[in-house]
Amino acid sequence: MIASHYVYWTFFALMLIGLYVVISHGNLLKKLIGLSLFQVGVFLFYIGLGKRDGGSAPIISDDVETYSHPLPQVLILTAIVVGVATLAVGLALAVRIFEAYGTVEEDEVLERDSADRVAEHDRERAAEHDGGGT
Amino acid sequence: MSTTFTLINVSLLAILTATAVTITRLRALYEATMLAALFSLVTACLFVLLDAVDVAFTEAAVGVGISTVLLLGVLALTRSWESVTPRRRRLPGAIAVLLVGGTLGYASLDLPEFGSADSPVQRHPVTEVYLHQSQEDIGIPNTVTSVLASYRGLDTLGELVVVFTAGLAVLSLLGPLARPEQTRPTADFHLADYRVIRVVSGALMPFILLFALYVLFHGDYGPGGGFQAGVIFASGFVLYGLVFGLDRAQRVVPRAALWFLVSLGLVLYVGLGITTMLLGGSFLDYDVLARHPETGQHLGIQVVETAIGITVASVMTTIFFGFAGRGVVSR
């Protein structure tokens, strides 16, 4: 079992490390790095399923008999480029958040949001009070 | 599995896991980014070991090149130090990891043996089509390219639309690209002030672009194709922009040209599909492009790869200019 499945288990471990970073860490950039780790774990798992014992790259030639499967490779090849494009979108969001809040820490962003909400609430209360007074 | 394979595999996996663990523990994000680049490089080696040469190529160009540059650029714009993760945040992560890990581990008992020849993947009828029948249908040795550009051409069009959309999303978040006269020199010094960097990167430029063209047109016979070529093209422009400054890079590739190129690739791809429909075939059925179906397939694949290359290269360059311009626009 270990001899035949250790590769899958390591790929799962990589995914889980990425997942942990995405959920636990508050820094948005660290989250994005974690997302990439998770992504790579999935890529490797996919490619691993297409691997064949003693096979070679699926480029047909006369002196090769066994090939690994090309389909997972095609899917992952495009997924990698799409992955960097979506990473760029995430980074752009992080830059905008930094410009608006002065931080990329999730906790500090949420704190400022709730502080803003309390301030707004107080202002509304005060306005109501004034309105009732006159 | 041969002993050599197992040995290399186990050591690469060990390096990979150790790097991943170190990345999660590092609070200095510059270091974490550089380790993420190393992680990508080791992943690329592992892809080669798993016979996925095209994927390895892409991972090396994207993971080590473009995404590292983007991350470093964003660190320069924001903050490069992560604050300490409070203890209360660790629990939800640990619970999610345990749940997902348990499920995956349990499900993995059903997986076929690694590398087995009679796994569902290998036994599926499509394997025969892609590996053997493709030689008569399409006649190019690299089956990854024939699946990518011909058998599943519609899929690839979808992926290209996603890349295009991501480019638009970045532009709409960061604002339109700055005009050259709006940008000012980043600092008092340029990397171009160092003669070694200036001369070497200047001398490398033509070779990078030439290599990208080689990768683009050699994708039928060996590892390579539009995605890889596009990323390599973009990394050439990124190098130029890093060394000589954004203003000079934008004079080489003006905004208007980038805008045009970003959409040109997609127009070319969809246009090819419509042409095949007008010629009496179905969408992206290249057989009808020439008198001999195989010639038609070759022509169609070449056009599609070029279209992919153009869009990927211009979207990646646009994204880089977008981030780099954010730092130097005088406001």
XYZ file of C-alpha atoms in Angstrom:
465
model
C 0.000 0.000 0.000
C 2.677 2.487 1.041
C 4.862 1.608 -1.938
C 2.063 2.183 -4.417
C 0.251 5.119 -2.811
C 2.910 7.269 -1.119
C 3.026 9.584 -4.154
C -0.674 10.405 -3.913
C -0.392 10.949 -0.174
C 2.434 13.441 -0.597
C 0.372 15.339 -3.159
C -2.523 15.401 -0.688
C -0.150 16.684 1.996
C 0.874 19.568 -0.297
C -2.789 20.412 -0.927
C -3.519 20.363 2.810
C -0.559 22.632 3.614
C -1.927 25.107 1.062
C -5.450 24.795 2.459
C -4.199 25.454 5.987
C -2.414 28.634 4.878
C -5.496 29.875 3.018
C -7.758 29.392 6.034
C -5.491 30.195 8.976
C -3.240 33.006 7.831
C -4.680 36.500 7.839
C -2.248 38.121 5.416
C -3.874 38.313 1.974
C -0.603 37.840 0.079
C 0.269 34.800 2.204
C -3.198 33.437 1.455
C -2.501 33.793 -2.271
C 0.831 31.964 -1.909
C -1.040 29.245 -0.011
C -3.573 29.055 -2.803
C -0.722 28.448 -5.265
C 0.603 25.620 -3.069
C -2.860 24.051 -3.006
C -3.102 24.475 -6.761
C 0.237 22.780 -7.392
C -0.852 19.854 -5.224
C -3.941 19.408 -7.394
C -1.884 19.711 -10.596
C 0.570 17.051 -9.439
C -2.245 14.709 -8.407
C -3.873 15.068 -11.812
C -0.654 14.452 -13.717
C 0.194 11.565 -11.381
C -3.017 9.774 -12.367
C -1.929 9.814 -16.018
C 1.581 8.495 -15.292
C 2.291 4.993 -16.498
C 4.995 2.727 -15.174
C 7.982 2.817 -17.526
C 6.174 5.221 -19.819
C 7.617 8.252 -21.510
C 6.343 11.658 -22.598
C 3.387 11.373 -25.016
C 5.367 12.496 -28.043
C 4.979 9.666 -30.525
C 8.180 8.140 -31.865
C 9.038 4.815 -33.450
C 11.285 3.507 -30.704
C 8.956 4.146 -27.759
C 6.326 1.628 -26.712
C 4.567 2.959 -23.599
C 3.367 6.517 -23.139
C 1.816 8.353 -20.222
C -1.636 9.779 -20.808
C -1.706 13.152 -22.617
C -5.173 14.324 -21.546
C -4.438 15.251 -17.883
C -1.346 17.063 -19.148
C -3.383 19.195 -21.549
C -5.894 20.115 -18.858
C -3.167 21.064 -16.371
C -1.083 22.971 -18.930
C -3.940 25.388 -19.574
C -4.825 25.422 -15.863
C -1.334 26.701 -14.975
C -1.653 29.725 -17.263
C -5.191 30.390 -16.060
C -3.825 30.027 -12.517
C -1.290 32.826 -12.944
C -3.951 35.039 -14.557
C -6.286 34.562 -11.594
C -3.350 35.068 -9.184
C -2.850 38.443 -10.875
C -6.503 39.338 -10.254
C -6.097 38.384 -6.580
C -2.939 40.472 -6.295
C -4.678 43.442 -7.915
C -7.462 43.142 -5.330
C -4.834 43.013 -2.572
C -3.222 46.199 -3.909
C -6.579 47.994 -3.939
C -7.359 46.794 -0.420
C -3.969 48.063 0.735
C -4.645 51.452 -0.827
C -8.053 51.678 0.823
C -7.170 50.324 4.282
C -3.406 50.722 4.557
C -3.027 47.028 5.410
C -3.307 43.590 3.822
C -4.099 41.822 7.111
C -7.622 40.427 7.110
C -8.158 41.037 10.837
C -7.154 44.708 10.645
C -9.411 45.245 7.605
C -12.385 43.699 9.426
C -11.595 45.709 12.567
C -11.618 48.954 10.612
C -14.850 47.962 8.906
C -16.615 47.292 12.194
C -15.210 50.508 13.684
C -16.602 52.383 10.680
C -19.957 50.687 11.130
C -20.113 51.634 14.818
C -19.191 55.225 13.984
C -21.870 55.377 11.315
C -24.433 53.896 13.679
C -23.557 56.485 16.327
C -23.898 59.286 13.797
C -27.323 58.029 12.737
C -28.416 57.791 16.346
C -27.203 61.315 16.976
C -29.004 62.611 13.872
C -32.221 60.912 14.979
C -31.883 62.358 18.427
C -31.399 65.841 17.009
C -34.387 65.361 14.707
C -36.558 64.324 17.675
C -35.355 67.249 19.770
C -36.453 69.998 17.374
C 8.822 1.316 -10.573
C 12.535 1.314 -11.115
C 14.766 2.130 -8.173
C 16.182 5.228 -9.855
C 12.690 6.582 -10.414
C 11.672 5.957 -6.824
C 14.874 7.517 -5.511
C 14.526 10.723 -7.538
C 10.809 10.844 -6.871
C 11.161 10.512 -3.109
C 13.907 13.142 -2.891
C 11.985 15.641 -5.027
C 8.827 15.077 -3.003
C 10.797 15.549 0.223
C 12.297 18.848 -0.999
C 8.847 19.972 -2.145
C 7.175 19.220 1.171
C 9.994 20.816 3.176
C 9.794 23.955 1.016
C 6.020 24.138 1.426
C 6.269 23.817 5.215
C 8.985 26.490 5.350
C 6.862 28.842 3.221
C 3.971 28.564 5.660
C 6.219 29.302 8.640
C 8.033 32.301 7.138
C 6.651 35.702 8.071
C 9.065 37.560 5.792
C 7.120 37.566 2.553
C 10.081 38.326 0.249
C 11.715 35.129 1.431
C 8.422 33.246 1.122
C 8.094 34.462 -2.472
C 11.589 33.315 -3.406
C 10.896 29.935 -1.808
C 7.643 29.758 -3.781
C 9.753 30.198 -6.937
C 11.990 27.337 -5.776
C 8.846 25.307 -5.093
C 7.732 25.862 -8.698
C 11.131 24.863 -10.038
C 11.129 21.592 -8.093
C 7.542 21.004 -9.235
C 8.690 21.434 -12.832
C 11.378 18.760 -12.257
C 8.716 16.476 -10.828
C 6.516 17.063 -13.882
C 9.398 15.924 -16.094
C 9.702 12.802 -13.982
C 5.979 12.181 -14.450
C 6.441 12.447 -18.258
C 4.597 15.741 -18.505
C 7.255 17.724 -20.384
C 4.861 20.352 -21.771
C 3.463 20.991 -18.313
C 6.959 21.206 -16.834
C 7.856 23.813 -19.436
C 4.794 25.894 -18.584
C 5.305 25.575 -14.824
C 8.943 26.656 -15.122
C 8.066 29.709 -17.215
C 4.967 30.722 -15.248
C 5.767 29.706 -11.668
C 9.381 30.780 -11.569
C 9.117 33.720 -13.950
C 5.865 35.600 -14.178
C 4.194 34.869 -10.841
C 7.386 35.583 -8.872
C 7.764 38.950 -10.596
C 4.106 39.784 -9.940
C 4.351 38.811 -6.259
C 7.560 40.819 -5.782
C 5.972 43.801 -7.514
C 2.960 43.650 -5.206
C 5.188 43.293 -2.119
C 6.931 46.489 -3.193
C 3.532 48.216 -3.401
C 2.181 46.900 -0.094
C 3.868 45.427 2.947
C 6.401 42.617 2.973
C 5.969 41.478 6.553
C 3.194 39.245 7.788
C 1.908 39.879 11.295
C 1.814 36.983 13.741
C -1.071 34.594 13.191
C -3.098 34.618 16.409
C -3.669 31.301 18.131
C -7.457 31.425 17.707
C -7.072 31.414 13.899
C -5.254 28.085 13.934
C -8.205 25.954 15.016
C -10.506 26.394 11.974
C -7.576 25.693 9.641
C -6.617 22.571 11.556
C -10.213 21.306 11.544
C -10.553 21.887 7.775
C -7.231 20.126 7.151
C -8.281 17.146 9.277
C -11.665 16.843 7.557
C -10.354 17.221 4.004
C -7.265 15.121 4.738
C -9.350 12.341 6.262
C -11.697 12.300 3.282
C -8.850 12.314 0.765
C -6.966 9.615 2.637
C -10.052 7.427 2.812
C -10.824 7.973 -0.864
C -7.212 7.265 -1.865
C -7.681 3.608 -0.813
C -9.792 3.244 -3.961
C -7.165 4.772 -6.216
C -5.348 2.483 -8.642
C -1.722 1.692 -7.916
C 0.542 4.567 -8.940
C 1.706 4.071 -12.547
C -0.486 1.039 -13.096
C -1.167 0.130 -16.720
C -4.777 -0.920 -16.184
C -6.060 2.085 -14.262
C -9.326 3.624 -15.510
C -7.333 6.494 -17.022
C -5.228 4.171 -19.180
C -8.064 1.806 -20.096
C -10.414 4.532 -21.290
C -11.098 4.302 -25.063
C -9.939 7.872 -25.549
C -6.344 6.806 -24.751
C -6.215 4.776 -27.928
C -7.625 7.684 -29.977
C -5.159 10.229 -28.612
C -2.067 8.043 -28.716
C -2.507 6.086 -31.936
C -5.419 7.221 -34.052
C -4.204 10.811 -33.788
C -1.256 9.863 -35.964
C -3.633 9.210 -38.866
C -6.177 11.943 -38.023
C -3.747 14.759 -37.419
C -0.270 13.415 -38.006
C 1.789 15.391 -35.492
C 3.977 13.534 -32.999
C 3.253 15.640 -29.895
C -0.140 14.335 -28.798
C -0.416 17.010 -26.115
C -0.505 19.620 -28.875
C -3.037 17.716 -30.965
C -5.357 17.231 -27.987
C -4.921 20.845 -26.908
C -5.418 22.526 -30.256
C -7.569 20.084 -32.199
C -9.481 17.399 -30.271
C -10.292 19.736 -27.402
C -9.891 23.039 -29.238
C -13.152 24.409 -27.833
C -11.918 23.797 -24.264
C -8.743 25.695 -25.007
C -10.761 28.576 -26.454
C -12.600 28.692 -23.132
C -9.308 28.816 -21.195
C -8.078 31.618 -23.423
C -11.259 33.582 -22.719
C -10.560 33.154 -18.987
C -7.019 34.519 -19.429
C -8.413 37.434 -21.451
C -11.050 38.156 -18.808
C -8.457 38.043 -16.037
C -6.399 40.616 -17.965
C -9.448 42.881 -18.224
C -10.197 42.380 -14.512
C -6.675 43.422 -13.522
C -6.891 46.510 -15.724
C -10.271 47.497 -14.327
C -8.946 47.090 -10.769
C -5.667 48.924 -11.276
C -6.929 51.520 -13.742
C -5.882 51.861 -17.381
C -2.203 51.604 -18.209
C -0.342 54.827 -17.593
C 0.822 56.828 -20.576
C 4.601 57.057 -20.896
C 4.604 60.803 -20.093
C 2.673 60.138 -16.845
C 5.352 57.873 -15.469
C 8.461 59.221 -13.890
C 11.711 57.387 -13.323
C 11.194 55.088 -10.355
C 14.176 56.308 -8.397
C 17.426 58.128 -8.967
C 19.015 54.959 -10.186
C 18.040 52.423 -12.797
C 19.133 48.821 -13.031
C 20.352 49.935 -16.451
C 23.076 51.941 -14.694
C 24.873 48.688 -14.057
C 26.751 48.005 -17.249
C 26.793 44.218 -16.807
C 23.013 44.004 -16.359
C 22.377 46.444 -19.198
C 24.633 44.725 -21.717
C 23.676 41.174 -20.774
C 19.929 41.791 -20.803
C 20.244 43.731 -24.057
C 22.140 40.856 -25.608
C 19.672 38.299 -24.236
C 16.540 40.016 -25.571
C 16.726 38.839 -29.210
C 17.497 35.298 -28.087
C 14.546 35.223 -25.686
C 12.189 36.361 -28.458
C 13.754 33.947 -30.941
C 13.412 31.100 -28.419
C 9.756 32.017 -27.919
C 9.190 31.774 -31.679
C 10.985 28.421 -31.742
C 8.789 27.132 -28.901
C 5.708 28.407 -30.719
C 6.430 26.719 -34.035
C 8.108 23.615 -32.685
C 5.149 22.670 -30.472
C 4.006 20.049 -33.013
C 7.171 17.992 -32.693
C 8.443 18.549 -29.183
C 7.388 20.154 -25.924
C 6.117 23.656 -26.502
C 3.208 25.554 -27.953
C 1.257 28.752 -27.691
C 0.924 28.958 -23.905
C 4.617 28.430 -23.226
C 5.676 30.722 -26.080
C 3.324 33.454 -24.880
C 4.762 33.361 -21.366
C 8.347 33.406 -22.678
C 7.563 36.395 -24.925
C 6.059 38.203 -21.954
C 9.071 37.396 -19.754
C 11.279 39.044 -22.390
C 9.278 42.271 -22.124
C 9.188 41.978 -18.331
C 13.004 41.725 -18.261
C 13.240 44.788 -20.503
C 10.831 46.696 -18.286
C 12.688 45.739 -15.101
C 16.092 46.757 -16.421
C 15.364 49.808 -18.564
C 12.339 51.157 -16.706
C 8.660 51.145 -17.464
C 8.693 54.257 -19.646
C 11.150 52.792 -22.122
C 9.399 49.412 -22.142
C 6.131 51.167 -22.947
C 7.752 52.973 -25.825
C 8.776 49.578 -27.229
C 5.293 48.086 -26.707
C 2.787 50.965 -26.723
C -0.545 50.695 -24.924
C -2.556 50.808 -28.121
C -0.588 47.890 -29.572
C -1.154 45.841 -26.404
C -4.890 46.537 -26.483
C -4.995 45.472 -30.105
C -2.969 42.298 -29.516
C -4.953 41.201 -26.449
C -8.087 40.928 -28.536
C -6.361 39.916 -31.794
C -5.606 36.419 -30.484
C -9.203 35.744 -29.524
C -10.514 37.210 -32.795
C -8.127 34.954 -34.718
C -9.227 31.870 -32.766
C -12.975 32.503 -33.080
C -12.505 33.651 -36.668
C -10.873 30.339 -37.516
C -13.855 28.520 -36.006
C -16.282 30.600 -38.057
C -14.193 30.034 -41.209
C -14.400 26.265 -40.768
C -18.179 26.621 -40.333
C -18.446 28.672 -43.522
C -16.416 26.035 -45.344
C -19.014 23.449 -44.370
C -17.405 21.817 -41.326
C -18.319 22.200 -37.673
C -16.825 24.843 -35.358
C -13.013 24.386 -35.214
C -13.055 21.315 -37.486
C -9.831 21.932 -39.382
C -10.280 19.100 -41.890
C -12.069 21.419 -44.296
C -9.331 24.061 -44.335
C -7.285 22.382 -47.054
C -7.897 19.773 -49.712
C -6.121 17.126 -47.635
C -7.530 16.816 -44.066
C -4.069 16.374 -42.545
C -2.797 19.594 -44.143
C -5.926 21.314 -42.862
C -5.238 20.040 -39.339
C -1.637 21.294 -39.461
C -2.770 24.708 -40.666
C -5.544 24.947 -38.080
C -3.274 23.932 -35.191
C -0.626 26.445 -36.223
C -3.162 29.298 -36.373
C -4.631 28.319 -32.998
C -1.187 28.117 -31.344
C -0.271 31.529 -32.759
C -3.553 32.989 -31.492
C -2.927 31.536 -28.019
C 0.639 32.883 -28.049
C -0.466 36.397 -28.992
C -3.189 36.643 -26.346
C -1.165 35.059 -23.522
C 1.909 37.209 -24.254
C -0.048 40.462 -24.424
C -2.224 39.707 -21.375
C 0.848 38.840 -19.264
C 2.684 41.975 -20.455
C -0.400 44.101 -19.762
C -0.708 42.665 -16.253
C 2.976 43.398 -15.551
C 2.684 46.963 -16.884
C -0.456 47.403 -14.789
C 1.316 46.474 -11.540
C 4.563 48.236 -12.402
C 2.690 51.391 -13.461
C 0.848 51.498 -10.131
C 4.112 52.203 -8.361
C 5.497 54.926 -10.599
C 2.510 56.966 -11.779
C 2.913 60.491 -10.456
C -0.230 61.364 -8.572
